[in-house]
Short mmCIF file of C-alpha atoms in Angstrom, two decimals:
data_model
loop_
_atom_site.label_atom_id
_atom_site.label_comp_id
_atom_site.label_asym_id
_atom_site.label_seq_id
_atom_site.Cartn_x
_atom_site.Cartn_y
_atom_site.Cartn_z
CA MET E 1 0.08 -0.14 -0.03
CA ASP E 2 1.09 3.54 -0.92
CA HIS E 3 0.72 5.21 2.49
CA ALA E 4 2.01 8.69 1.01
CA ALA E 5 -1.03 8.44 -1.39
CA GLU E 6 -3.35 7.41 1.23
CA ALA E 7 -2.44 9.99 3.44
CA GLN E 8 -3.13 12.65 0.62
CA ARG E 9 -6.71 11.33 -0.10
CA THR E 10 -7.60 11.80 3.53
CA ASP E 11 -6.28 15.58 3.14
CA LEU E 12 -8.83 16.33 0.43
CA MET E 13 -11.23 19.06 0.90
CA THR E 14 -14.72 17.39 0.82
CA ILE E 15 -17.87 19.60 0.07
CA THR E 16 -18.98 18.68 3.50
CA ARG E 17 -15.73 19.95 5.01
CA HIS E 18 -16.03 23.01 2.89
CA VAL E 19 -19.50 23.85 3.85
CA LEU E 20 -18.68 23.37 7.60
CA ASN E 21 -15.68 25.90 7.30
CA GLU E 22 -18.01 28.43 5.54
CA GLN E 23 -20.58 27.76 8.64
CA GLY E 24 -17.63 28.54 10.96
CA ARG E 25 -17.56 32.11 9.64
CA HIS E 26 -20.90 32.61 11.20
CA PRO E 27 -20.58 31.98 14.93
CA GLU E 28 -24.27 32.35 15.30
CA SER E 29 -24.97 29.63 12.87
CA ARG E 30 -27.00 26.68 14.35
CA GLY E 31 -26.02 24.27 11.37
CA ASP E 32 -29.60 24.36 9.57
CA PHE E 33 -27.90 25.64 6.16
CA THR E 34 -25.13 22.92 6.43
CA ILE E 35 -27.90 20.29 6.89
CA LEU E 36 -29.95 21.52 4.10
CA LEU E 37 -26.81 21.68 1.78
CA SER E 38 -25.89 17.84 2.85
CA HIS E 39 -29.37 16.79 1.77
CA ILE E 40 -29.07 18.59 -1.56
CA VAL E 41 -25.61 16.80 -2.14
CA LEU E 42 -27.33 13.39 -1.31
CA GLY E 43 -30.17 14.21 -3.93
CA CYS E 44 -27.27 15.19 -6.54
CA LYS E 45 -25.48 11.87 -5.78
CA PHE E 46 -28.58 9.66 -6.08
CA VAL E 47 -29.53 11.44 -9.58
CA ALA E 48 -25.92 11.15 -10.79
CA SER E 49 -26.18 7.38 -10.41
CA ALA E 50 -29.52 7.11 -11.93
CA VAL E 51 -28.36 9.27 -15.11
CA ASN E 52 -25.20 6.65 -15.21
CA LYS E 53 -27.44 3.71 -15.53
CA ALA E 54 -30.36 5.69 -17.77
CA GLY E 55 -29.51 3.92 -20.95
CA LEU E 56 -29.23 0.33 -19.32
CA ALA E 57 -32.35 0.69 -17.21
CA LYS E 58 -34.47 2.40 -20.12
CA LEU E 59 -35.21 5.02 -17.70
CA VAL E 60 -35.16 7.75 -20.77
CA GLY E 61 -38.41 8.79 -22.56
CA LEU E 62 -41.51 10.61 -21.68
CA ALA E 63 -42.81 10.68 -18.30
CA GLY E 64 -46.35 9.62 -19.60
CA GLU E 65 -45.17 6.31 -20.43
CA THR E 66 -44.63 4.98 -16.74
CA ASN E 67 -47.26 3.97 -14.29
CA VAL E 68 -46.39 4.51 -10.47
CA GLN E 69 -47.80 2.01 -7.94
CA ALA E 70 -47.65 1.94 -4.29
CA SER E 71 -45.02 -0.22 -2.46
CA THR E 72 -47.48 -2.77 -1.46
CA ALA E 73 -48.46 -3.62 -4.76
CA LYS E 74 -46.85 -6.49 -6.52
CA ALA E 75 -44.46 -5.69 -9.34
CA PRO E 76 -44.49 -7.81 -12.77
CA PRO E 77 -41.63 -10.23 -13.13
CA HIS E 78 -40.22 -8.03 -15.82
CA ALA E 79 -40.43 -4.70 -13.90
CA ARG E 80 -37.27 -2.76 -13.08
CA VAL E 81 -37.90 -1.32 -9.62
CA PHE E 82 -36.21 1.64 -8.03
CA THR E 83 -36.30 2.19 -4.31
CA ILE E 84 -35.72 5.44 -2.09
CA THR E 85 -36.15 4.59 1.61
CA GLY E 86 -37.62 1.46 0.96
CA ARG E 87 -40.61 2.79 -1.49
CA ARG E 88 -40.89 1.50 -4.93
CA LEU E 89 -40.85 3.99 -7.65
CA GLY E 90 -42.13 2.62 -10.98
CA GLU E 91 -44.15 -0.17 -12.13
CA GLU E 92 -42.08 -0.56 -15.26
CA GLN E 93 -39.57 2.40 -14.91
CA LYS E 94 -39.86 5.99 -13.72
CA LYS E 95 -38.61 8.59 -16.14
CA LEU E 96 -35.34 10.37 -15.26
CA ASP E 97 -37.09 13.88 -14.84
CA VAL E 98 -39.79 12.45 -12.80
CA LEU E 99 -37.33 10.44 -10.70
CA SER E 100 -35.16 13.39 -10.17
CA ASN E 101 -38.06 15.65 -9.11
CA GLU E 102 -39.23 13.08 -6.53
CA VAL E 103 -35.71 12.34 -5.27
CA PHE E 104 -35.10 15.93 -4.64
CA VAL E 105 -38.35 16.86 -3.11
CA LYS E 106 -38.07 14.11 -0.62
CA ALA E 107 -34.47 14.77 0.25
CA LEU E 108 -35.57 18.40 0.88
CA VAL E 109 -38.78 17.72 2.98
CA SER E 110 -36.82 15.04 5.04
CA SER E 111 -33.96 17.66 5.76
CA GLY E 112 -36.55 19.42 8.19
CA ARG E 113 -34.84 22.92 6.96
CA THR E 114 -37.34 23.69 4.34
CA CYS E 115 -40.93 25.20 4.55
CA VAL E 116 -41.38 25.77 0.77
CA LEU E 117 -40.15 24.23 -2.44
CA VAL E 118 -40.50 25.58 -6.14
CA SER E 119 -39.73 22.82 -8.86
CA GLU E 120 -39.78 23.22 -12.63
CA GLU E 121 -41.81 20.02 -12.48
CA ASN E 122 -44.74 21.28 -10.18
CA GLU E 123 -47.21 23.69 -11.32
CA GLU E 124 -47.82 24.88 -7.64
CA ALA E 125 -45.39 25.46 -4.87
CA ILE E 126 -44.98 22.76 -2.47
CA PHE E 127 -45.60 23.68 1.08
CA VAL E 128 -43.89 21.51 3.65
CA ASP E 129 -46.02 19.92 6.39
CA PRO E 130 -45.66 22.04 9.24
CA ALA E 131 -44.04 19.36 11.59
CA LEU E 132 -41.18 19.05 9.22
CA ARG E 133 -40.95 22.75 8.43
CA GLY E 134 -37.55 24.85 8.51
CA LYS E 135 -36.76 28.48 7.56
CA TYR E 136 -35.63 27.91 3.93
CA CYS E 137 -37.08 28.05 0.38
CA VAL E 138 -35.50 26.06 -2.38
CA CYS E 139 -36.27 26.62 -5.96
CA PHE E 140 -34.69 24.03 -8.36
CA ASP E 141 -34.84 22.48 -11.91
CA PRO E 142 -34.39 18.95 -10.85
CA LEU E 143 -33.10 17.79 -14.43
CA ASP E 144 -32.20 20.73 -16.88
CA GLY E 145 -31.64 19.57 -20.50
CA SER E 146 -33.41 16.28 -19.95
CA SER E 147 -34.43 16.12 -23.75
CA ASN E 148 -30.65 15.66 -24.28
CA ILE E 149 -30.51 12.36 -22.19
CA ASP E 150 -30.86 9.88 -24.95
CA CYS E 151 -27.96 11.61 -27.11
CA GLY E 152 -25.45 11.60 -23.93
CA VAL E 153 -25.34 15.15 -23.78
CA SER E 154 -24.50 16.44 -20.10
CA ILE E 155 -27.50 17.52 -18.39
CA GLY E 156 -27.89 18.93 -14.68
CA THR E 157 -29.81 19.93 -11.51
CA ILE E 158 -29.98 23.84 -10.89
CA PHE E 159 -31.00 25.21 -7.26
CA GLY E 160 -31.27 28.55 -5.46
CA ILE E 161 -31.86 28.97 -1.53
CA TYR E 162 -33.67 31.77 0.18
CA MET E 163 -34.69 32.41 3.77
CA ILE E 164 -38.09 32.70 4.59
CA LYS E 165 -39.01 35.21 7.48
CA ASP E 166 -41.94 33.26 9.07
CA LYS E 167 -41.97 29.56 8.64
CA ASP E 168 -45.14 29.15 10.29
CA ASN E 169 -47.21 31.58 7.82
CA VAL E 170 -45.29 31.29 4.72
CA THR E 171 -47.17 32.30 1.47
CA LEU E 172 -46.62 32.27 -2.22
CA GLY E 173 -45.46 36.16 -2.00
CA ASP E 174 -42.56 34.83 0.23
CA VAL E 175 -41.26 32.97 -2.69
CA LEU E 176 -41.54 35.73 -5.30
CA GLN E 177 -38.26 37.42 -4.00
CA PRO E 178 -35.69 39.27 -6.19
CA GLY E 179 -32.49 37.46 -6.74
CA THR E 180 -30.73 39.62 -4.62
CA ASN E 181 -32.20 38.05 -1.56
CA MET E 182 -30.64 34.69 -2.53
CA LEU E 183 -28.37 33.08 0.19
CA ALA E 184 -26.62 30.48 -2.00
CA ALA E 185 -27.05 28.80 -5.58
CA GLY E 186 -25.52 26.10 -7.43
CA TYR E 187 -25.80 23.44 -10.09
CA CYS E 188 -24.52 19.73 -10.51
CA MET E 189 -23.57 18.57 -13.93
CA TYR E 190 -24.08 14.95 -15.02
CA GLY E 191 -21.46 14.31 -17.80
CA SER E 192 -18.27 12.72 -18.27
CA SER E 193 -17.69 13.40 -14.55
CA CYS E 194 -20.25 14.69 -11.94
CA THR E 195 -19.40 18.30 -11.10
CA LEU E 196 -21.17 20.38 -8.37
CA VAL E 197 -20.61 24.17 -8.60
CA LEU E 198 -21.71 25.99 -5.48
CA SER E 199 -21.52 29.76 -4.04
CA THR E 200 -22.92 30.54 -0.55
CA GLY E 201 -22.12 34.08 -1.13
CA ASN E 202 -18.47 34.03 -0.53
CA GLY E 203 -17.06 33.13 -3.91
CA VAL E 204 -17.48 30.08 -6.44
CA ASN E 205 -16.23 26.57 -5.74
CA GLY E 206 -16.39 23.50 -7.98
CA PHE E 207 -16.53 19.92 -6.62
CA THR E 208 -16.16 16.71 -8.62
CA LEU E 209 -17.73 13.50 -7.35
CA ASP E 210 -15.08 10.70 -6.55
CA PRO E 211 -16.82 7.45 -7.13
CA SER E 212 -14.39 5.53 -5.22
CA LEU E 213 -15.09 7.57 -2.04
CA GLY E 214 -18.80 8.55 -2.91
CA GLU E 215 -17.81 12.15 -2.11
CA PHE E 216 -17.51 15.35 -3.75
CA ILE E 217 -14.02 16.79 -3.57
CA LEU E 218 -13.25 20.19 -4.13
CA THR E 219 -11.31 20.36 -7.76
CA HIS E 220 -11.89 23.93 -8.81
CA PRO E 221 -11.36 26.38 -5.70
CA ASN E 222 -12.51 29.87 -6.17
CA ILE E 223 -13.46 30.19 -9.52
CA LYS E 224 -13.15 33.46 -11.41
CA ILE E 225 -14.45 33.86 -14.85
CA PRO E 226 -12.05 35.71 -17.15
CA LYS E 227 -12.61 39.15 -17.60
CA LYS E 228 -13.26 39.04 -21.30
CA GLY E 229 -13.75 35.59 -23.28
CA LYS E 230 -13.35 34.20 -26.72
CA ILE E 231 -16.60 32.06 -26.96
CA TYR E 232 -20.18 33.28 -27.53
CA SER E 233 -22.95 30.76 -26.67
CA VAL E 234 -26.43 31.10 -28.61
CA ASN E 235 -29.13 29.33 -30.38
CA GLU E 236 -28.47 31.02 -33.78
CA GLY E 237 -31.39 29.01 -35.12
CA ASN E 238 -33.40 31.71 -33.76
CA ALA E 239 -31.79 34.55 -35.49
CA LYS E 240 -34.37 35.67 -37.76
CA ASN E 241 -36.39 36.59 -34.75
CA TRP E 242 -33.99 38.40 -32.76
CA ASP E 243 -34.10 42.01 -31.70
CA ALA E 244 -31.61 44.64 -33.14
CA PRO E 245 -29.08 44.60 -30.21
CA THR E 246 -28.83 40.85 -29.98
CA ALA E 247 -28.39 40.52 -33.87
CA LYS E 248 -25.65 43.45 -33.95
CA TYR E 249 -23.89 41.74 -30.87
CA VAL E 250 -23.58 38.24 -32.49
CA GLU E 251 -22.69 39.88 -35.92
CA LYS E 252 -19.78 41.78 -34.02
CA CYS E 253 -18.51 38.56 -32.63
CA LYS E 254 -18.51 36.88 -36.18
CA PHE E 255 -17.11 39.96 -37.87
CA PRO E 256 -15.39 42.34 -35.42
CA GLN E 257 -14.38 45.91 -36.76
CA ASP E 258 -11.62 46.34 -34.49
CA GLY E 259 -9.10 44.03 -36.34
CA SER E 260 -9.76 41.60 -33.44
CA SER E 261 -10.15 37.64 -34.14
CA PRO E 262 -13.81 36.31 -34.41
CA LYS E 263 -15.34 34.72 -31.17
CA SER E 264 -15.91 30.95 -31.31
CA LEU E 265 -19.66 29.81 -31.22
CA ARG E 266 -20.30 27.03 -28.72
CA TYR E 267 -23.69 26.00 -28.07
CA ILE E 268 -24.76 22.69 -26.24
CA GLY E 269 -28.28 23.32 -25.77
CA SER E 270 -28.07 22.11 -22.01
CA MET E 271 -27.91 25.32 -19.74
CA VAL E 272 -25.87 23.63 -17.15
CA ALA E 273 -23.24 22.71 -19.65
CA ASP E 274 -23.09 25.93 -21.52
CA VAL E 275 -23.00 27.93 -18.35
CA HIS E 276 -20.44 25.77 -16.91
CA ARG E 277 -17.97 26.29 -19.85
CA THR E 278 -18.82 29.83 -19.79
CA LEU E 279 -17.81 30.13 -16.18
CA LEU E 280 -14.47 28.08 -16.73
CA TYR E 281 -13.41 29.66 -20.12
CA GLY E 282 -14.99 32.93 -20.26
CA GLY E 283 -17.26 34.46 -22.77
CA ILE E 284 -20.90 34.88 -22.73
CA PHE E 285 -24.08 32.82 -22.87
CA LEU E 286 -27.23 34.51 -24.69
CA TYR E 287 -30.84 33.33 -24.40
CA PRO E 288 -32.40 36.46 -25.59
CA ALA E 289 -36.09 37.40 -26.20
CA ASP E 290 -37.38 37.07 -29.56
CA GLN E 291 -40.72 37.44 -31.68
CA LYS E 292 -41.79 33.89 -30.58
CA SER E 293 -40.96 34.10 -27.09
CA PRO E 294 -41.16 37.94 -26.16
CA ASN E 295 -40.30 37.29 -22.37
CA GLY E 296 -37.53 34.94 -23.10
CA LYS E 297 -37.55 31.22 -22.54
CA LEU E 298 -35.51 30.50 -19.42
CA ARG E 299 -37.34 30.53 -16.13
CA VAL E 300 -36.54 33.33 -13.27
CA LEU E 301 -36.44 31.47 -10.21
CA TYR E 302 -34.67 28.29 -10.77
CA GLU E 303 -32.70 29.24 -14.35
CA VAL E 304 -31.75 32.59 -14.38
CA PHE E 305 -31.39 33.77 -10.65
CA PRO E 306 -29.01 30.90 -9.61
CA MET E 307 -26.88 31.18 -12.89
CA SER E 308 -26.76 35.06 -12.25
CA PHE E 309 -25.88 34.50 -8.68
CA LEU E 310 -22.98 32.18 -9.59
CA MET E 311 -21.71 34.48 -12.33
CA GLU E 312 -21.68 37.58 -10.27
CA GLN E 313 -19.96 35.72 -7.20
CA ALA E 314 -17.42 34.65 -9.84
CA GLY E 315 -16.57 38.20 -11.18
CA GLY E 316 -19.14 38.20 -14.16
CA GLN E 317 -22.37 39.78 -14.95
CA ALA E 318 -26.04 38.86 -15.84
CA PHE E 319 -28.25 41.00 -17.57
CA THR E 320 -31.90 40.60 -18.98
CA GLY E 321 -31.51 43.39 -21.80
CA LYS E 322 -33.25 45.86 -19.56
CA GLN E 323 -31.66 45.35 -15.93
CA ARG E 324 -29.39 43.51 -13.54
CA ALA E 325 -30.82 39.99 -13.69
CA LEU E 326 -30.87 39.39 -9.96
CA GLU E 327 -32.91 42.75 -9.50
CA LEU E 328 -35.89 41.30 -11.53
CA ALA E 329 -39.19 40.89 -9.16
CA PRO E 330 -40.84 37.94 -10.25
CA THR E 331 -44.82 37.73 -10.10
CA LYS E 332 -45.32 34.27 -10.77
CA LEU E 333 -43.67 30.98 -10.02
CA HIS E 334 -42.63 29.99 -13.40
CA ASP E 335 -41.74 33.60 -14.73
CA ARG E 336 -39.63 33.66 -17.94
CA SER E 337 -37.02 36.23 -18.63
CA PRO E 338 -34.31 36.82 -21.45
CA ILE E 339 -30.63 36.41 -20.10
CA PHE E 340 -27.15 37.53 -21.09
CA LEU E 341 -24.47 36.11 -18.73
CA GLY E 342 -20.70 35.76 -18.62
CA SER E 343 -17.45 37.73 -18.67
CA TYR E 344 -17.85 41.13 -17.49
CA ASP E 345 -16.49 42.85 -20.42
CA ASP E 346 -18.47 40.82 -22.84
CA VAL E 347 -21.81 41.73 -21.09
CA GLU E 348 -20.87 45.34 -21.03
CA GLU E 349 -20.75 45.21 -24.91
CA ILE E 350 -24.22 43.93 -24.91
CA LYS E 351 -25.51 46.31 -22.42
CA ALA E 352 -24.18 49.17 -24.23
CA LEU E 353 -25.99 48.09 -27.34
CA TYR E 354 -29.30 47.84 -25.61
CA ALA E 355 -28.78 51.43 -23.90
CA SER E 356 -27.97 52.79 -27.48
CA GLU E 357 -31.07 51.02 -28.70
CA SER E 358 -33.20 52.68 -26.15
CA SER E 359 -31.69 56.04 -26.41
CA THR E 360 -32.71 56.11 -30.15
CA VAL E 361 -36.48 55.21 -29.29
#
């Protein structure tokens, strides 16, 4: 046995240790936030395992093809059955987006630290039973990019955490907070490796799941996005419906007038994967409003806000075409918004184009 190598492995910074260190910066903390994050991490591990088995277990496809049954019912001999805390999850199979949602709802409720949950998969907010309530609200997309599962493209979970003032009298109005009130945000990307990127308001850190340990290990400490990037990321298939500032910006990326090299286009179509690349390599991610979607396509509470929070914490910017993204005030659970986020200088350029457009109107 290589004792030196083993000693080095025990000195790894796990996500649990990192969160405990963060807790130590707040002497008044009682550990509730740490417990909540540990349950989110557990949900990510479960979904990572399910994603890895998806092709073999035939978990991919449409949710409508499955029939859920109670744990007391007898499964047919050919059924593939998944279990969470002893409960059967599907008669034949439960599709990944539905499975992921159920995993995270159960993990968050069982933490005893949440009072209301907002999921992309649920039309209404989930109010936790009073006996299990804590002081936090979690908004999440359990499996963003799930339409890409069949072709093996990276997909992920996105989440944002808020504090609720009165857990015993929580209302929908308490959930519809601006992103500036967010305490923490992150995403977990399920791809060639499983990577969890997290900010608790003190910078951004990336952790990679070590399958041999079953632990997320700090691999990307203190992520800082480059001030200017060489990549732009947008669905150019929508170009004919773009507004003038977006069209001008993309034209400038491809045909710069200052003698600089054109930017490279990289677009995966999975927000977690596109934002992750932007965060590490710099550049800009755009999902503008257009004639088909005048309010944009991405949802404010569990896509725009968490990713904007992470970008700002890493030294970048996030802009809606009208204002700083985190200052949006949502009026409905599933409100949508245009979004431009990434390197500080690149977002400044698109902001200048929108400012110029509005001054000429």
